[in-house]
GROMACS .gro file of N, CA, C and O in nm:
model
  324
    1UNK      N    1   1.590   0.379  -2.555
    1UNK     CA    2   1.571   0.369  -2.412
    1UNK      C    3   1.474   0.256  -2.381
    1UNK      O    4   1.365   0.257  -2.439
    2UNK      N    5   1.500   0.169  -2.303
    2UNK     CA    6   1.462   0.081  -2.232
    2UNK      C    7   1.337   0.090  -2.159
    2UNK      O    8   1.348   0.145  -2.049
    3UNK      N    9   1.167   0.034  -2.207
    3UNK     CA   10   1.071   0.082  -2.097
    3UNK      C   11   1.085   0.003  -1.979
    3UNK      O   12   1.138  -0.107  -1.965
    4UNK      N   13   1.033   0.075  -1.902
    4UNK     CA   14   1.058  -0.027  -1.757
    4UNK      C   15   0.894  -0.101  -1.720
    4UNK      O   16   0.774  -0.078  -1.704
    5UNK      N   17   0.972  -0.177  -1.721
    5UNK     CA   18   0.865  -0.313  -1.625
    5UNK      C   19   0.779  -0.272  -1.505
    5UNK      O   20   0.849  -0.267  -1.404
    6UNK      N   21   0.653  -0.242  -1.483
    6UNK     CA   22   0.644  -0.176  -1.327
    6UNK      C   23   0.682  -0.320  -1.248
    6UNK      O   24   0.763  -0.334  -1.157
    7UNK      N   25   0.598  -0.421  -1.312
    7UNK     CA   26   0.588  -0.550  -1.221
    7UNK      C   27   0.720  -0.600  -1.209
    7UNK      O   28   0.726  -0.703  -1.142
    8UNK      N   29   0.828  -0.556  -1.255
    8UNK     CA   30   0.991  -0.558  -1.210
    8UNK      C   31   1.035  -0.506  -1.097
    8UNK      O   32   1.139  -0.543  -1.043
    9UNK      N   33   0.930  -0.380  -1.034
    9UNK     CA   34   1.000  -0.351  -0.893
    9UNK      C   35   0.877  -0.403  -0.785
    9UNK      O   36   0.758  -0.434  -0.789
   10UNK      N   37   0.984  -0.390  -0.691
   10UNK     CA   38   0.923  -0.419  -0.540
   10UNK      C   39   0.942  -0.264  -0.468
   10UNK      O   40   1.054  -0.218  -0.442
   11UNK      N   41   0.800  -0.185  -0.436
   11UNK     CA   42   0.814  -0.101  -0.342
   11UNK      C   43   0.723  -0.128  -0.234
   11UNK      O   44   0.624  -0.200  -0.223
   12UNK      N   45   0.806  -0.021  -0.131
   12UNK     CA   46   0.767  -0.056  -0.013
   12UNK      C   47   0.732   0.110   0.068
   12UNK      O   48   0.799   0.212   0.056
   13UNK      N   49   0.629   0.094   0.135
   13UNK     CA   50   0.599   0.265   0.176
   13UNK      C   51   0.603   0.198   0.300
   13UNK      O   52   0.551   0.089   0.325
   14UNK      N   53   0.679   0.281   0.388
   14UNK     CA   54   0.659   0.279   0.571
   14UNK      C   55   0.570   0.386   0.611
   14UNK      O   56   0.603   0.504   0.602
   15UNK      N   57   0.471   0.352   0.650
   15UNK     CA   58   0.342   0.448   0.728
   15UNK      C   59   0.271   0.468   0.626
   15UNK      O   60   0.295   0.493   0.508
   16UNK      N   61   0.150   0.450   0.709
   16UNK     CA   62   0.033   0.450   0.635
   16UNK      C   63  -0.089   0.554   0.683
   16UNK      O   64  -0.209   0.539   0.706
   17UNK      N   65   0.023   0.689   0.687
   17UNK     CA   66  -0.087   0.794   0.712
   17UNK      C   67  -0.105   0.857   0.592
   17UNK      O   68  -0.095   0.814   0.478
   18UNK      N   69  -0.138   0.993   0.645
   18UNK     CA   70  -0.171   1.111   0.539
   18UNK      C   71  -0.062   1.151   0.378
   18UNK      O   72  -0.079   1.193   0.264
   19UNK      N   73   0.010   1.122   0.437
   19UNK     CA   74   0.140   1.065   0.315
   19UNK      C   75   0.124   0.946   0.279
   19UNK      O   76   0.023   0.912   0.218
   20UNK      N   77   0.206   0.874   0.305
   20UNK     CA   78   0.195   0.740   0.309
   20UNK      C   79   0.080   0.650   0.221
   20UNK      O   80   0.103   0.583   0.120
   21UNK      N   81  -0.025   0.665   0.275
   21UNK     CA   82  -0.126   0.538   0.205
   21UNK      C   83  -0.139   0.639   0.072
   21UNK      O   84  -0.101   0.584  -0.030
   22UNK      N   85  -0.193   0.802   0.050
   22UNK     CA   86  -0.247   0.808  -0.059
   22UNK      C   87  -0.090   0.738  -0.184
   22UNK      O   88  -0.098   0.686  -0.295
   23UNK      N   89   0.013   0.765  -0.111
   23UNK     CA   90   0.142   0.713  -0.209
   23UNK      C   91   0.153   0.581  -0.261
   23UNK      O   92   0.187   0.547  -0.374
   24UNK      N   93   0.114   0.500  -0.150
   24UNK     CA   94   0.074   0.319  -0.148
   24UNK      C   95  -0.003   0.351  -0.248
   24UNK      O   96   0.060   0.336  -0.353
   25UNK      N   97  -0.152   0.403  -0.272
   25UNK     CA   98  -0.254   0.417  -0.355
   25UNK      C   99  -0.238   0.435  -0.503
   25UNK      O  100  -0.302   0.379  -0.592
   26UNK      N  101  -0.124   0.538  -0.515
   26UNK     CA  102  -0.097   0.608  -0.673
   26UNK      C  103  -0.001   0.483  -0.723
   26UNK      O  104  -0.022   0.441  -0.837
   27UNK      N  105   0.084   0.433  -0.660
   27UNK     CA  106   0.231   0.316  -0.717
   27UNK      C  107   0.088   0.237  -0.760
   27UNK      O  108   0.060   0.213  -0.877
   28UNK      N  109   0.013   0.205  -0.660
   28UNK     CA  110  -0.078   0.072  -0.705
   28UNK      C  111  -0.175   0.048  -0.790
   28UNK      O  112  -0.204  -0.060  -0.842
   29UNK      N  113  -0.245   0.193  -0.808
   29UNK     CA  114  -0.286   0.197  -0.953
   29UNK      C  115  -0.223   0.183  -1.044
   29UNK      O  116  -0.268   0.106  -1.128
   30UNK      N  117  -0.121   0.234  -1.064
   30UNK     CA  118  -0.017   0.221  -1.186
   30UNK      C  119   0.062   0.113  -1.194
   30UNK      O  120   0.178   0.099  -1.235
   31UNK      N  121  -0.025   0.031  -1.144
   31UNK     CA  122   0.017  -0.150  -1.156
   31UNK      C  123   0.175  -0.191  -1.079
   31UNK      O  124   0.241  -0.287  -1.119
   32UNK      N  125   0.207  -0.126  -0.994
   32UNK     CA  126   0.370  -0.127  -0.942
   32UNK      C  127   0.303  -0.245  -0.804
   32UNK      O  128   0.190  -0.245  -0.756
   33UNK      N  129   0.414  -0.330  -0.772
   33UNK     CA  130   0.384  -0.435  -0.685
   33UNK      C  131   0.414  -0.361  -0.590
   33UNK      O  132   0.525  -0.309  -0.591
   34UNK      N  133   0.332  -0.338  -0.491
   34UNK     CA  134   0.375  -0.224  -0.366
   34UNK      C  135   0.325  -0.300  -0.198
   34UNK      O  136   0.218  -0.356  -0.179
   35UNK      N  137   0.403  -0.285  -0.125
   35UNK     CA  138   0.358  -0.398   0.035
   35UNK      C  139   0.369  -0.241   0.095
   35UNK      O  140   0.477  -0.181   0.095
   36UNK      N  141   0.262  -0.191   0.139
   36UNK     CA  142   0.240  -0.095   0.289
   36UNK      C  143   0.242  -0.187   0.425
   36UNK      O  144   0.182  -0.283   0.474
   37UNK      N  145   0.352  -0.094   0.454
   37UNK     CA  146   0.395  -0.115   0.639
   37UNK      C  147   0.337  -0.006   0.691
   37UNK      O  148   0.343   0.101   0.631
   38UNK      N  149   0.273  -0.018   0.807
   38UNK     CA  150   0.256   0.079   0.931
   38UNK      C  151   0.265  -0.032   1.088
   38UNK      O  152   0.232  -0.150   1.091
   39UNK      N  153   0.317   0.049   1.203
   39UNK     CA  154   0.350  -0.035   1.303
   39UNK      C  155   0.191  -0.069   1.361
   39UNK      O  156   0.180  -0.172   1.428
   40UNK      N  157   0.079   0.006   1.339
   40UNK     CA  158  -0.029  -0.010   1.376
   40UNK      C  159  -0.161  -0.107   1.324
   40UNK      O  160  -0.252  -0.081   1.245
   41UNK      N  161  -0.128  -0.230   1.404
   41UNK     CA  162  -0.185  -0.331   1.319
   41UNK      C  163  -0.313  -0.292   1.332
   41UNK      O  164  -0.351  -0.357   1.235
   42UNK      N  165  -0.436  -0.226   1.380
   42UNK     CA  166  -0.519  -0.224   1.365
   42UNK      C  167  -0.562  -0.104   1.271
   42UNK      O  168  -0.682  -0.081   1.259
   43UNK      N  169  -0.480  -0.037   1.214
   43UNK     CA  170  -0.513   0.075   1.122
   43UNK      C  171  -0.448  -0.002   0.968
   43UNK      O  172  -0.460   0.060   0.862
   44UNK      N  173  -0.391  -0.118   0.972
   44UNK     CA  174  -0.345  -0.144   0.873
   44UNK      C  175  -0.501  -0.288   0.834
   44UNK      O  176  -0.564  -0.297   0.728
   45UNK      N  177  -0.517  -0.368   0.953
   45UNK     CA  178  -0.661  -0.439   0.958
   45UNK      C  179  -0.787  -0.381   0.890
   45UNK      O  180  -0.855  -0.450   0.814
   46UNK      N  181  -0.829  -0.209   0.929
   46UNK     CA  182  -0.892  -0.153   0.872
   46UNK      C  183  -0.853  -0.114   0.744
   46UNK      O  184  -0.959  -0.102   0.682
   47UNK      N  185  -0.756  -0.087   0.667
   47UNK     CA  186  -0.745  -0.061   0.592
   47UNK      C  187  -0.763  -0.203   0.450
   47UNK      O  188  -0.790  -0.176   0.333
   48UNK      N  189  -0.744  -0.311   0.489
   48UNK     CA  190  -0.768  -0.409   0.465
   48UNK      C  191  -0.955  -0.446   0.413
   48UNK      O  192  -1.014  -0.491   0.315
   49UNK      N  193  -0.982  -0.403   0.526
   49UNK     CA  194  -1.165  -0.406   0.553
   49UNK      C  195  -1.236  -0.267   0.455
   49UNK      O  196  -1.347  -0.214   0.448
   50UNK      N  197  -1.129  -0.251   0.402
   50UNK     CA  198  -1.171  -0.058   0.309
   50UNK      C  199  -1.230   0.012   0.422
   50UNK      O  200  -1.344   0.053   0.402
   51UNK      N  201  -1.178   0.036   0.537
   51UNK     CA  202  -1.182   0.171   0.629
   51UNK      C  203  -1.073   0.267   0.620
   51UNK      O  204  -0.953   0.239   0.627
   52UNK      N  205  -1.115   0.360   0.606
   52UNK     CA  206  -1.010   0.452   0.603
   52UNK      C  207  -1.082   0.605   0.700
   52UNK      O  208  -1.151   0.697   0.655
   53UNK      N  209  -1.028   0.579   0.854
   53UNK     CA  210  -1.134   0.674   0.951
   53UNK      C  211  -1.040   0.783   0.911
   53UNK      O  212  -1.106   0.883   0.888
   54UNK      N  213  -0.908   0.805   0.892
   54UNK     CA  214  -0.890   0.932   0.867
   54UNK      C  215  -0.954   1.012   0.744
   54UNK      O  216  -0.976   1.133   0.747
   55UNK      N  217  -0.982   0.924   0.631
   55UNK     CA  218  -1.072   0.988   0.510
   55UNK      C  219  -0.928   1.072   0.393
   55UNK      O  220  -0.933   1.167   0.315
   56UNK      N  221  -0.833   0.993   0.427
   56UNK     CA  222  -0.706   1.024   0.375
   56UNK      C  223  -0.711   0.950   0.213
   56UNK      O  224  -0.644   1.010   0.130
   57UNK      N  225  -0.755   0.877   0.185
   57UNK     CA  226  -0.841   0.822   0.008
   57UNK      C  227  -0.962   0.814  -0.026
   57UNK      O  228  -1.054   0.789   0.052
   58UNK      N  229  -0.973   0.831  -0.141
   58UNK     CA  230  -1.119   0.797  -0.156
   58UNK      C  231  -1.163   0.643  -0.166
   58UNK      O  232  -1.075   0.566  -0.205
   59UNK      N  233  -1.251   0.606  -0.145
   59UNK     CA  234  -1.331   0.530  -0.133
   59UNK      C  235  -1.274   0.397  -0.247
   59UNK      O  236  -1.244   0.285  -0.205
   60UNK      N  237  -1.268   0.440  -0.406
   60UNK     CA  238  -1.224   0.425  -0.501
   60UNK      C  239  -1.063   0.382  -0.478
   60UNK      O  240  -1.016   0.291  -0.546
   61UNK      N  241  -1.001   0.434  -0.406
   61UNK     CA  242  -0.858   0.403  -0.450
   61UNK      C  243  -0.791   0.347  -0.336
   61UNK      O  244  -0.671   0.321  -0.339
   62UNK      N  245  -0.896   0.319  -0.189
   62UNK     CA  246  -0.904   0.236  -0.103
   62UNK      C  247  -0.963   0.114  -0.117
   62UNK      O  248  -0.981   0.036  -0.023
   63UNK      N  249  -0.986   0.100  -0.202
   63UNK     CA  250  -1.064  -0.040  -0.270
   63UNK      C  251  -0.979  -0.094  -0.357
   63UNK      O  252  -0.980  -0.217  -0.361
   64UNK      N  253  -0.882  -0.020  -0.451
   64UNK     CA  254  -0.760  -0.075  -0.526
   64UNK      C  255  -0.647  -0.114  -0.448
   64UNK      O  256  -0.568  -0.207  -0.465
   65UNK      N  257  -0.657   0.000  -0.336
   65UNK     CA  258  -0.521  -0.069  -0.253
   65UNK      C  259  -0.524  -0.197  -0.124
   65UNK      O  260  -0.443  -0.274  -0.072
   66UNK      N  261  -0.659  -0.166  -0.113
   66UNK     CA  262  -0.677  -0.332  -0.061
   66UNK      C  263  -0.693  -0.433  -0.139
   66UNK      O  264  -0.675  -0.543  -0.087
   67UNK      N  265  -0.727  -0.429  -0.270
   67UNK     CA  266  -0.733  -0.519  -0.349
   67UNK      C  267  -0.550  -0.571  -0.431
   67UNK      O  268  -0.514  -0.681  -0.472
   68UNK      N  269  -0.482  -0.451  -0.427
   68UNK     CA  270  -0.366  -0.526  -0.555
   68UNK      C  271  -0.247  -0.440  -0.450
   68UNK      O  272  -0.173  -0.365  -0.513
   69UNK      N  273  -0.222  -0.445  -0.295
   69UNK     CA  274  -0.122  -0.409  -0.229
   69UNK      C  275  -0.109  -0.506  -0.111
   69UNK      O  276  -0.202  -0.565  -0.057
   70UNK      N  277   0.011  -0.514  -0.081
   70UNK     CA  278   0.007  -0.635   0.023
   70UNK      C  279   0.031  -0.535   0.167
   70UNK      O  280   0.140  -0.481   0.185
   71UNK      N  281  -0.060  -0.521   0.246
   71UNK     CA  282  -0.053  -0.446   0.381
   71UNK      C  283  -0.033  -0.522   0.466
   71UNK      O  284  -0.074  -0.637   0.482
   72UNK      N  285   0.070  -0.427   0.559
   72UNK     CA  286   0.108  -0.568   0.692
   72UNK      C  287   0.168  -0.444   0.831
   72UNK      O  288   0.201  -0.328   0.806
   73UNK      N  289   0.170  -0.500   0.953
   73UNK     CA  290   0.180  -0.449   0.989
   73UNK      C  291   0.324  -0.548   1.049
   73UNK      O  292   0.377  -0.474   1.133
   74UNK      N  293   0.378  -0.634   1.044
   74UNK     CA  294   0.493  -0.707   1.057
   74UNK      C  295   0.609  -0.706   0.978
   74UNK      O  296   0.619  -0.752   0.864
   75UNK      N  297   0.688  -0.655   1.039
   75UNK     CA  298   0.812  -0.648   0.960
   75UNK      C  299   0.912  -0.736   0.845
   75UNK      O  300   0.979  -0.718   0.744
   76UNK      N  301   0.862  -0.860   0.953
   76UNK     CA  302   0.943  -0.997   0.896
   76UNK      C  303   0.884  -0.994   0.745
   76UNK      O  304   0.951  -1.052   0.660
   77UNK      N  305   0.764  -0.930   0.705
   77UNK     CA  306   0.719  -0.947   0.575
   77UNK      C  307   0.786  -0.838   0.462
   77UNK      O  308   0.833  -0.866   0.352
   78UNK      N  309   0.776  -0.714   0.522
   78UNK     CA  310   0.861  -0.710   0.425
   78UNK      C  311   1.019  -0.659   0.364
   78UNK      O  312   1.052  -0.583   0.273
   79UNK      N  313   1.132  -0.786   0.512
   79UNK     CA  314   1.212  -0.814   0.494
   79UNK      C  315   1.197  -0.914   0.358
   79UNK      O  316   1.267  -0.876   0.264
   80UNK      N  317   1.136  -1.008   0.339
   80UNK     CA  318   1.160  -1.093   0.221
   80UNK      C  319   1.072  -1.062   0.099
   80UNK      O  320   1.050  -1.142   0.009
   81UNK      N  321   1.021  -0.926   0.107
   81UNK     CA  322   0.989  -0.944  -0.026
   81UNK      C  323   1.104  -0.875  -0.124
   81UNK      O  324   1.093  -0.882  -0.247
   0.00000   0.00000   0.00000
């Protein structure tokens, strides 16, 4: 059996709430190339800035996913990835 590549896929999580980001969070530790969408550009801005007002990650794994996830709150982005 064939191991798989993480850096072979492209995922993509829509919303970046209480679901959502901690899911963005776990793909992105585990080295998977992952782009979070939410329509709310200023909760996706903060999340960027390591805010997280809902308190929906820790501190720790809001710092990985702003660091190695591409967050956007525009669609056109991730039509082409």
């Amino acid at each position: 059996m064939k191991k798989l590549n993480k850096k072979d896929y492209k995922i993509c999580i829509v919303g970046l709430g209480y679901v959502g980001l901690p899911l963005a969070a776990r793909f992105a530790l585990k080295g998977f190339n992952v782009t979070g969408f939410d329509i709310k550009e200023e909760r996706v801005n903060q999340l960027k800035d390591n805010i997280d007002v809902n308190n929906d990650i820790s501190n720790k794994n809001l710092e990985v996913l702003s660091k190695n996830c591409n967050l956007t709150s525009k669609i056109e982005e991730i039509k082409k990835k």
